[in-house]
Short mmCIF file of C-alpha atoms and ligand atoms in Angstrom, two decimals:
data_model
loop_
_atom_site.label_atom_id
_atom_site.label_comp_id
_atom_site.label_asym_id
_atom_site.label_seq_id
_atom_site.Cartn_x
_atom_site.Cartn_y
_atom_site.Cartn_z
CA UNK Z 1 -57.20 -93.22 -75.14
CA UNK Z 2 -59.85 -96.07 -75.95
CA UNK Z 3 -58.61 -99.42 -74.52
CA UNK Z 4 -58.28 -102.19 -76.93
CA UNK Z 5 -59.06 -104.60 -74.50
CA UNK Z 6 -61.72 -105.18 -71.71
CA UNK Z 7 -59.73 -104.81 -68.10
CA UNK Z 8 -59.71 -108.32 -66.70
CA UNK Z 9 -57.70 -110.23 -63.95
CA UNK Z 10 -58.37 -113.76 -65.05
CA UNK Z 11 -54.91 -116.04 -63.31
CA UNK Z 12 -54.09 -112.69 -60.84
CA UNK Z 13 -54.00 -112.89 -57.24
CA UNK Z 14 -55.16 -109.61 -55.63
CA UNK Z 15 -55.44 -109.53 -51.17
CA UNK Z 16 -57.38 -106.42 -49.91
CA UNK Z 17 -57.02 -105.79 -46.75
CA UNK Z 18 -59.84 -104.74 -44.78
CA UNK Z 19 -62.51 -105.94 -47.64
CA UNK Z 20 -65.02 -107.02 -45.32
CA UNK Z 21 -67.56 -103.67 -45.92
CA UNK Z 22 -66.74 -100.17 -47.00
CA UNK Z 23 -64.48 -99.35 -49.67
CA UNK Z 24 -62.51 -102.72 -50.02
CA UNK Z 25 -66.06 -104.41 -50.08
CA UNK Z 26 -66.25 -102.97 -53.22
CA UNK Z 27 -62.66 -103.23 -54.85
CA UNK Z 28 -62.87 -107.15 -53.96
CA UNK Z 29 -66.28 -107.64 -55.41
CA UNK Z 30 -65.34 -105.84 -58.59
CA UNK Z 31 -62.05 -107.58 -58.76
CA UNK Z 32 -63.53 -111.05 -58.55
CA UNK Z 33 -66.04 -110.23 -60.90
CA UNK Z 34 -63.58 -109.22 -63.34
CA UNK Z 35 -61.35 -112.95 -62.83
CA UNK Z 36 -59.45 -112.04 -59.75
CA UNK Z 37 -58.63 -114.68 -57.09
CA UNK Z 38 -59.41 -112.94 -54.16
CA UNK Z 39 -57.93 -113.06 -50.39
CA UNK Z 40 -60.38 -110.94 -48.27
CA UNK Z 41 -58.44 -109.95 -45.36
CA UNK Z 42 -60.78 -108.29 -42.29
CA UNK Z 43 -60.17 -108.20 -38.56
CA UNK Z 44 -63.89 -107.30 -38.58
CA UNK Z 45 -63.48 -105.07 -35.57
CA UNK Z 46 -65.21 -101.54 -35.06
CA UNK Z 47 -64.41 -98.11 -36.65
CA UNK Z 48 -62.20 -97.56 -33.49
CA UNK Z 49 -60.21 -100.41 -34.24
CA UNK Z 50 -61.64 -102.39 -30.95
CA UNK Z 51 -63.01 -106.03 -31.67
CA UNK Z 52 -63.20 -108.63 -34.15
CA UNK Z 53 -64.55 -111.21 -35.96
CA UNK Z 54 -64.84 -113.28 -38.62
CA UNK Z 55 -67.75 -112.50 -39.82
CA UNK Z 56 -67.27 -109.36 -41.78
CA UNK Z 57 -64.56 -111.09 -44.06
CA UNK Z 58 -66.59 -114.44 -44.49
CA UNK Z 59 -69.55 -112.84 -45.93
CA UNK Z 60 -67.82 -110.84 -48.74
CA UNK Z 61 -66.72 -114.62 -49.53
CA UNK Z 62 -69.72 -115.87 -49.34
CA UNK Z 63 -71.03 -112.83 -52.09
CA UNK Z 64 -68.00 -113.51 -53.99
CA UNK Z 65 -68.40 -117.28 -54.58
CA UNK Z 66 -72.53 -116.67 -54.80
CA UNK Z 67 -71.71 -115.06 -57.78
CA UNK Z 68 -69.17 -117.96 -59.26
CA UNK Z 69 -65.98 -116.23 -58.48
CA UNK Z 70 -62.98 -116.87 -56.37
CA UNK Z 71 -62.26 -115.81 -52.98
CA UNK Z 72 -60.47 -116.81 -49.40
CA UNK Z 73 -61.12 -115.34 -46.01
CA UNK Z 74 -58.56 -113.99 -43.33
CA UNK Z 75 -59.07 -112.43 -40.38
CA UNK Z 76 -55.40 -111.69 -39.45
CA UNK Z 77 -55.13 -107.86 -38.23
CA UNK Z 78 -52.82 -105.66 -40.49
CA UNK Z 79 -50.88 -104.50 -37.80
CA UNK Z 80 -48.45 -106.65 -36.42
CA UNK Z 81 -45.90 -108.31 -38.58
CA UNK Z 82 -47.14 -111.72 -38.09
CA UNK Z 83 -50.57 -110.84 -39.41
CA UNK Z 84 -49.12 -108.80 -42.80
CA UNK Z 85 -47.24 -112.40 -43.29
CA UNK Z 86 -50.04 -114.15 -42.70
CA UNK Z 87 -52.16 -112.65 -45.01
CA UNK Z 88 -49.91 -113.02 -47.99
CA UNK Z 89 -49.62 -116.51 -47.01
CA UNK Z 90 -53.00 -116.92 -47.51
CA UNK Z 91 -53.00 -115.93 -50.68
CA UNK Z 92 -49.68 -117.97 -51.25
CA UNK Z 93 -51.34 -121.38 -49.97
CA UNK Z 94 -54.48 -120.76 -51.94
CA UNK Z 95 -54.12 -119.48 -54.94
CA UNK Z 96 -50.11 -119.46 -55.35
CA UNK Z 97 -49.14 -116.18 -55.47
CA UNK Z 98 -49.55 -113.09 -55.13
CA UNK Z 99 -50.06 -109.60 -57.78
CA UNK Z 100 -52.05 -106.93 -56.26
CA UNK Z 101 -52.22 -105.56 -52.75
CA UNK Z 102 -54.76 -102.90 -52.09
CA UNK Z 103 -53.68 -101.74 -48.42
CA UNK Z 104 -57.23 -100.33 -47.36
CA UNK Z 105 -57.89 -101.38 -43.91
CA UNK Z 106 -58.23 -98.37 -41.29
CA UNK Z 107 -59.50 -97.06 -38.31
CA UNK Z 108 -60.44 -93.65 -36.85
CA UNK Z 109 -59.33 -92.54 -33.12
CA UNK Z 110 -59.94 -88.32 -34.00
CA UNK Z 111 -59.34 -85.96 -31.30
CA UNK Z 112 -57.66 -82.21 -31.27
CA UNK Z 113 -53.94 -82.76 -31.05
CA UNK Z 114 -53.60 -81.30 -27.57
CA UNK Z 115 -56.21 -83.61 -26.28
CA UNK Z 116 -54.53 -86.67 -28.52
CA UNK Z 117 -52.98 -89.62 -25.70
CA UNK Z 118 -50.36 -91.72 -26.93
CA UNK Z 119 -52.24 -94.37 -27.58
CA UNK Z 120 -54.13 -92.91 -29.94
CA UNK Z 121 -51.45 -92.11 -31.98
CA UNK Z 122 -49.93 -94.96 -31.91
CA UNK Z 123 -53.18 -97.14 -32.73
CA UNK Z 124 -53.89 -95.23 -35.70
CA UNK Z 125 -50.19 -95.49 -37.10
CA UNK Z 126 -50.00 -99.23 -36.41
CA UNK Z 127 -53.15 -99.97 -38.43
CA UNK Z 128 -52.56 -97.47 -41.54
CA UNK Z 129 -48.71 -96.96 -41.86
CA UNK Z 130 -46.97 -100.15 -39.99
CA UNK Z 131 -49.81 -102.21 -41.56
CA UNK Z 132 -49.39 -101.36 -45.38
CA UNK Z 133 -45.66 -102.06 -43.82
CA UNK Z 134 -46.24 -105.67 -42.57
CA UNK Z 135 -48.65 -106.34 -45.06
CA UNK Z 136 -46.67 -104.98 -48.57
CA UNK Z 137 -43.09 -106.21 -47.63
CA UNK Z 138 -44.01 -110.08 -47.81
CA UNK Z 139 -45.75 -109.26 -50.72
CA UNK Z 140 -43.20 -106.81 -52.79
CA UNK Z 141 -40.77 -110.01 -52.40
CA UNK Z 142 -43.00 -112.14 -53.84
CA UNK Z 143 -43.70 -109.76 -57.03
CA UNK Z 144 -39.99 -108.90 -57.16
CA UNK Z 145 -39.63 -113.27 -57.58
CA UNK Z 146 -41.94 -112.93 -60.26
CA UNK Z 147 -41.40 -109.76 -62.15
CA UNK Z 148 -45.09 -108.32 -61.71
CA UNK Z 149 -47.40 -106.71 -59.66
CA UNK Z 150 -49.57 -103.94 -58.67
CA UNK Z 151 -49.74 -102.08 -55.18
CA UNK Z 152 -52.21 -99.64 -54.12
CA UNK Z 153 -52.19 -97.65 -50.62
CA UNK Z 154 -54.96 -95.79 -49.34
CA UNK Z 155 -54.22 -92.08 -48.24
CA UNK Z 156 -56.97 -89.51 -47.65
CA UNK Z 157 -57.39 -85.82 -47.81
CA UNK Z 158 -56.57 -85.29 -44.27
CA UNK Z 159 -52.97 -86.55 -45.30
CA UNK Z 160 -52.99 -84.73 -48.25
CA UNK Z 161 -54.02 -81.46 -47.61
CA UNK Z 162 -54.76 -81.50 -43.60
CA UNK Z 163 -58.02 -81.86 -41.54
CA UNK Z 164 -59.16 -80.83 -37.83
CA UNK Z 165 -58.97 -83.51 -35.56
CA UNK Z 166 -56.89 -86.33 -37.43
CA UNK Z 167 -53.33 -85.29 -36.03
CA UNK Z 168 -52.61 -89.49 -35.91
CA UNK Z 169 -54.30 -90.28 -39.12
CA UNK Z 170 -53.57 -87.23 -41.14
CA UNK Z 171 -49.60 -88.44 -40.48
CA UNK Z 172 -50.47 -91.87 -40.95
CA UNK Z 173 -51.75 -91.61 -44.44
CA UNK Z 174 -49.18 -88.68 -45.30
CA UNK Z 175 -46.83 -91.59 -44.98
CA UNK Z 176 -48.25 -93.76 -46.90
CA UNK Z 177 -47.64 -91.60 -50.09
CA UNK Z 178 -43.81 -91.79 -49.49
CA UNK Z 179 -43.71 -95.69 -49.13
CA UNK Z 180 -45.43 -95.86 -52.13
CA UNK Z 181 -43.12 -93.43 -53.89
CA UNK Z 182 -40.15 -95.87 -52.39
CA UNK Z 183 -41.78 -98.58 -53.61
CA UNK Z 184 -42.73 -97.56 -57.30
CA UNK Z 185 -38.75 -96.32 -57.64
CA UNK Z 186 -37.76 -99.44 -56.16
CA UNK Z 187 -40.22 -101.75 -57.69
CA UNK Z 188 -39.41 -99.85 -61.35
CA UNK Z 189 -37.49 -102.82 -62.84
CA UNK Z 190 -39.84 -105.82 -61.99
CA UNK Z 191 -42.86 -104.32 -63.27
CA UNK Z 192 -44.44 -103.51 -59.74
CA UNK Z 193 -45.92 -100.21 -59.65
CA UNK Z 194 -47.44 -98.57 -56.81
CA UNK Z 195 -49.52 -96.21 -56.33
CA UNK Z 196 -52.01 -94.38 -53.66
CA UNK Z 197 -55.60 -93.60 -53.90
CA UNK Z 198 -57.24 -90.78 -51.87
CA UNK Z 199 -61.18 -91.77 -51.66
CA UNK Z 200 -64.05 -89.79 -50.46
CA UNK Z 201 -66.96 -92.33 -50.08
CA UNK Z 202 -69.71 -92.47 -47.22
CA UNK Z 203 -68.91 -95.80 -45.59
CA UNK Z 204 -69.74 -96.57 -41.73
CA UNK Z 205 -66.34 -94.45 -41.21
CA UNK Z 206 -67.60 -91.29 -42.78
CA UNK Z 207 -71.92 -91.36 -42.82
CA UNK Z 208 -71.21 -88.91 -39.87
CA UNK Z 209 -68.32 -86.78 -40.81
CA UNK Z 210 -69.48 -86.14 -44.21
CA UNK Z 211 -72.94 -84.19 -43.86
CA UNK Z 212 -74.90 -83.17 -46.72
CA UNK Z 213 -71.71 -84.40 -48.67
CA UNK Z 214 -72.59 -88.32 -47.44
CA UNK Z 215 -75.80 -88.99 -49.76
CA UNK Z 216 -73.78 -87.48 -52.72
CA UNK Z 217 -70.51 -90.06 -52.57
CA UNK Z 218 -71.28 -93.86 -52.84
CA UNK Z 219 -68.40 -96.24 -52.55
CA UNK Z 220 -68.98 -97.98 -56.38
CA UNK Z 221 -68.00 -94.18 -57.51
CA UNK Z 222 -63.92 -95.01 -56.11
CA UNK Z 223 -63.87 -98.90 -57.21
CA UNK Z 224 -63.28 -97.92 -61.47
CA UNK Z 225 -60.05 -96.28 -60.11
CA UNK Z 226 -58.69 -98.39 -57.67
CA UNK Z 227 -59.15 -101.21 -60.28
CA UNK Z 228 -57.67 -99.61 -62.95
CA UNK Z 229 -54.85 -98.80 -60.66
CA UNK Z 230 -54.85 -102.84 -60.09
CA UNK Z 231 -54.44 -103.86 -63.63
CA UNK Z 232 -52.07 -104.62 -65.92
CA UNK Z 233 -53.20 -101.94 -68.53
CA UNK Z 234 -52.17 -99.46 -65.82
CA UNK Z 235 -48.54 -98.42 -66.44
CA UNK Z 236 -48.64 -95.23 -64.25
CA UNK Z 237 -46.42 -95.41 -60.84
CA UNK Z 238 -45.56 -93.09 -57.93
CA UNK Z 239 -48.94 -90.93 -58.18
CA UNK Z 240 -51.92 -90.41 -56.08
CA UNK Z 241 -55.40 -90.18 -57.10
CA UNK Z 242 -58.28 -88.97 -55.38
CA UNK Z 243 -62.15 -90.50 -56.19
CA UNK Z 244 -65.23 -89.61 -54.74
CA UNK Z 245 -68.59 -88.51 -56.13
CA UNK Z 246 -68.20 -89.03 -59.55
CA UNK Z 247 -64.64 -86.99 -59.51
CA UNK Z 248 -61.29 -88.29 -60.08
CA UNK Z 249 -58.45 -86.27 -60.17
CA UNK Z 250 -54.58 -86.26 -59.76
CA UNK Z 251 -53.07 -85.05 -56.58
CA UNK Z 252 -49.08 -84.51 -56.64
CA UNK Z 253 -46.42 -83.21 -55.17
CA UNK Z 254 -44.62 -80.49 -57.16
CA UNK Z 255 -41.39 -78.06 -56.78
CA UNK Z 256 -41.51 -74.68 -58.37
CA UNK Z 257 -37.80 -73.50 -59.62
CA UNK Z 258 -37.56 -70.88 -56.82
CA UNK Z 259 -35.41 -68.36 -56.24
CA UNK Z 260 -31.20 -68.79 -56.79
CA UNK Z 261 -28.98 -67.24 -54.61
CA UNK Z 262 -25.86 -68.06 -56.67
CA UNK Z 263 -23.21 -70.60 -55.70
CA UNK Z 264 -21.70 -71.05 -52.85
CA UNK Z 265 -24.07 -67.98 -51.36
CA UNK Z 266 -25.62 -68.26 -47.88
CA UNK Z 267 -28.36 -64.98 -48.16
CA UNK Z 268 -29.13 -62.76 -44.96
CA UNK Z 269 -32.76 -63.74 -43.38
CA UNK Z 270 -33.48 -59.88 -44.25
CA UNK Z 271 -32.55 -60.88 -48.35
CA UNK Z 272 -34.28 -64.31 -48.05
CA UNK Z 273 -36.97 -62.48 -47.40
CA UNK Z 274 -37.16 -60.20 -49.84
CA UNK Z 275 -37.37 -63.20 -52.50
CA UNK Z 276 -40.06 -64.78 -51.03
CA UNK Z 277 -42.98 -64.04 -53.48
CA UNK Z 278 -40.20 -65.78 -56.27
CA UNK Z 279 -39.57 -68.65 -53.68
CA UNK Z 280 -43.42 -68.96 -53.16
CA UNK Z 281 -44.59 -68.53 -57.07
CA UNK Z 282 -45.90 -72.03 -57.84
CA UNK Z 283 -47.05 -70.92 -61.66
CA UNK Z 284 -44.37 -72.59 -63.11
CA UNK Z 285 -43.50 -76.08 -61.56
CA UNK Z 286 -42.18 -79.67 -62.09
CA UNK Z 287 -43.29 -82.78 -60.29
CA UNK Z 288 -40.27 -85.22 -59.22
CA UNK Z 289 -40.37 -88.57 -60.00
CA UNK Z 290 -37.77 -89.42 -57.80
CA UNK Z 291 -34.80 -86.82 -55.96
CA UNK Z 292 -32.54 -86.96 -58.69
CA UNK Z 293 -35.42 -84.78 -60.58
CA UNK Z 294 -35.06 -81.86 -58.11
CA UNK Z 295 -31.56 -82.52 -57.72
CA UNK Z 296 -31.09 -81.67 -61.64
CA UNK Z 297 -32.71 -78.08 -61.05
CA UNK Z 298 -30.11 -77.44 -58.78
CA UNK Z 299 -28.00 -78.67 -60.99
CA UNK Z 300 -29.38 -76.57 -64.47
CA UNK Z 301 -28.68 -73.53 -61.50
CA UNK Z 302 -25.11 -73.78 -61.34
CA UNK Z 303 -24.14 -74.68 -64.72
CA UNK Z 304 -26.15 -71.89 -66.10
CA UNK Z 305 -24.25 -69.61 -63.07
CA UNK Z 306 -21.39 -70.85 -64.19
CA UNK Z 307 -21.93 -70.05 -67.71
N1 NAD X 401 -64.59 -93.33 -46.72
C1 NAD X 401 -63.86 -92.26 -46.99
O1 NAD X 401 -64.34 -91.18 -47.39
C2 NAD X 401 -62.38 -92.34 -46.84
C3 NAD X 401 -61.63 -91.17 -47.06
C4 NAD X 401 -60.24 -91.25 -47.00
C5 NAD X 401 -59.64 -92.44 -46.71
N2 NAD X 401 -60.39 -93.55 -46.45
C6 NAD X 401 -59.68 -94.79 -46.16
O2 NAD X 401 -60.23 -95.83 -46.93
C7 NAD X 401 -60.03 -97.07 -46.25
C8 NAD X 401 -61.34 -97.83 -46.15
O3 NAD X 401 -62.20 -97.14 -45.26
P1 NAD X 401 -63.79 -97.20 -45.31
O4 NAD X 401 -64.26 -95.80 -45.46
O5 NAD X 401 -64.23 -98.23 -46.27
O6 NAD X 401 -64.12 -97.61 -43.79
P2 NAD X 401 -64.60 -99.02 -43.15
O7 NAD X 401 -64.53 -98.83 -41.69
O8 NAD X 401 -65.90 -99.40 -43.75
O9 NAD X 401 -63.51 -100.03 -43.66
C9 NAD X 401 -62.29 -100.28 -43.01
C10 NAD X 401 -62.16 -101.77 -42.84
O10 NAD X 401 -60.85 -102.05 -42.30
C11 NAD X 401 -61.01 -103.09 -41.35
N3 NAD X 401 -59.88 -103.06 -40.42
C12 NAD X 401 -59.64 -102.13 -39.46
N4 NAD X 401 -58.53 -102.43 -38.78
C13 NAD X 401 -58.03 -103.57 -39.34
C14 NAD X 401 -56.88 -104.36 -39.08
N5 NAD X 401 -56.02 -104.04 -38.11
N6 NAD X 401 -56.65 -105.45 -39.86
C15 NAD X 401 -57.52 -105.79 -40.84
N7 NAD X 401 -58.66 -105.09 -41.10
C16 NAD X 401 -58.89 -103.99 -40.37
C17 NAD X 401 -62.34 -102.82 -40.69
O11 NAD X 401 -62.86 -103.97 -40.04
C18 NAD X 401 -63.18 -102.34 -41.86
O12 NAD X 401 -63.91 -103.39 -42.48
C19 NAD X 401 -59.41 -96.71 -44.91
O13 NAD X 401 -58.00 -96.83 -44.98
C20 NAD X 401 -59.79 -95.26 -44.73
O14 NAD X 401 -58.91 -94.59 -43.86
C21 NAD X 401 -61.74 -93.53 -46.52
#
């Protein structure tokens, strides 16, 4: 459907997290350029997640007001709770609010799960899933106050469908889809909506992971969604999107109708079994908006059982 109106963000408040290269480089850029106060929020460590500095986050700034927009550095980390409240406080005591989040700042640790230590794990959940945490609770109570905003979390592929190697992350960013969903039912009535882009973009995190792939995916080809997904135009909630290379899709979690037993029956293994091609056929499916939705085929079941 042709928009009536050019997407803008002229009076919004948007913090990206992790903006100071890569993806959220690009999201804050775009954002400013389009009227968006922006708080640029990097620790400005290394793809590990070791280091920081200031420097990452102060020269998207610098870019951003070069060009005549508006923009405020932090250099809080993501993961602790003090640093997610920081960072909306930033945005608070600059620009006076807050209406879009883009939770984008990550790190790798990748290692086969039987060769995974602890800290690995727990490194990589603290940054991606604790982080959107710390970072989008301060910041859903400030929309809820005001009746508006916009929250995007960054999942990947190796959540989504699995990958070799990312045992910590692929979890990490699996999670991330169901605080969103949480969030979008939750946030239904003040006009939040939330929802979780999947990117595939060659960024210092991916030049090497990507092969021939890398020279095909720029990071400009994600930033149309993710600020779509930002703006007020967008209406949608509680989906994920995937961009990279010029695609952009839908990814979604679906339920088929399956197989009924009858009510009140508790099937042998052995006749379980023999209805698994009907409890596998995905051909004809819904996707839940919430767990009343799958609750309600259950519930069609019985009444038409009962019938
Ligand atoms: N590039 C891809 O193909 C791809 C694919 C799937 C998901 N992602 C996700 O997209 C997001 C952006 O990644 P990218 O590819 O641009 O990589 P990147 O390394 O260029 O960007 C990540 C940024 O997050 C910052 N950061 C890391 N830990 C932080 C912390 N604790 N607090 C604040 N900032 C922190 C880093 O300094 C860095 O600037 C990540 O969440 C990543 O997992 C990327």
């Amino acid at each position: 459907m042709p928009l009536s109106e050019p997407i803008i963000f002229d009076g919004r408040v948007a913090v990206i997290t992790g903006a100071g290269g890569g993806l959220g480089k690009t999201y804050a850029l775009e954002l400013a350029r389009r009227g968006a106060r922006v708080v640029v929020n990097d620790l400005g460590g290394s793809v590990e997640g070791t280091g920081a500095s200031v420097s990452a986050a102060d020269v998207v700034v610098d870019e951003i007001k070069s060009a005549g927009g508006e923009a405020a550095a932090n250099y809080d980390s993501v993961s602790t709770e003090e640093g997610g409240a920081a960072i909306i406080q930033t945005a608070v005591d600059e620009f006076g609010g807050v209406d879009i989040v883009v939770n984008n700042a990550g790190i790798l640790r990748d290692k086969s799960f039987a060769n995974m230590e602890f800290a690995e794990i727990e490194a990589v959940l603290e940054v991606h899933l604790r982080g959107a945490f710390y970072v989008s609770q301060p910041a859903f109570r400030v929309m809820k106050d005001n009746g508006y905003g916009r929250l995007v979390f960054t999942s990947s592929n190796a959540g989504l469908f699995g990958n070799f190697g990312q045992a910590n992350y692929g979890a990490a960013k699996a999670g991330l889809v169901g605080l969103s969903n949480v969030l979008a039912i939750e946030g239904m009535k003040y006009s939040i909506r939330s929802n979780v882009i999947a990117p595939v973009a060659r960024t210092r995190m991916t030049e090497d992971l990507l092969g021939p792939f890398a020279e095909m995916v720029d990071p400009s080809q994600v930033t149309p969604m993710v600020v779509y997904l930002c703006s007020e135009a967008n209406e949608y909630t509680h989906e994920i999107f995937t961009a990279g290379g010029g695609r952009y899709g839908r990814v979604f979690i679906g339920t088929n109708k399956g197989w009924f037993a009858g009510q009140g029956a508790v099937p042998s293994v052995e006749e379980l079994s023999e209805h698994l091609d009907e409890i596998r056929d995905i051909t004809e499916h819904i996707v839940p908006s919430n767990v009343n939705d799958e609750l309600m085929l259950l519930g069609q079941m019985l009444a038409d059982d009962a019938d």
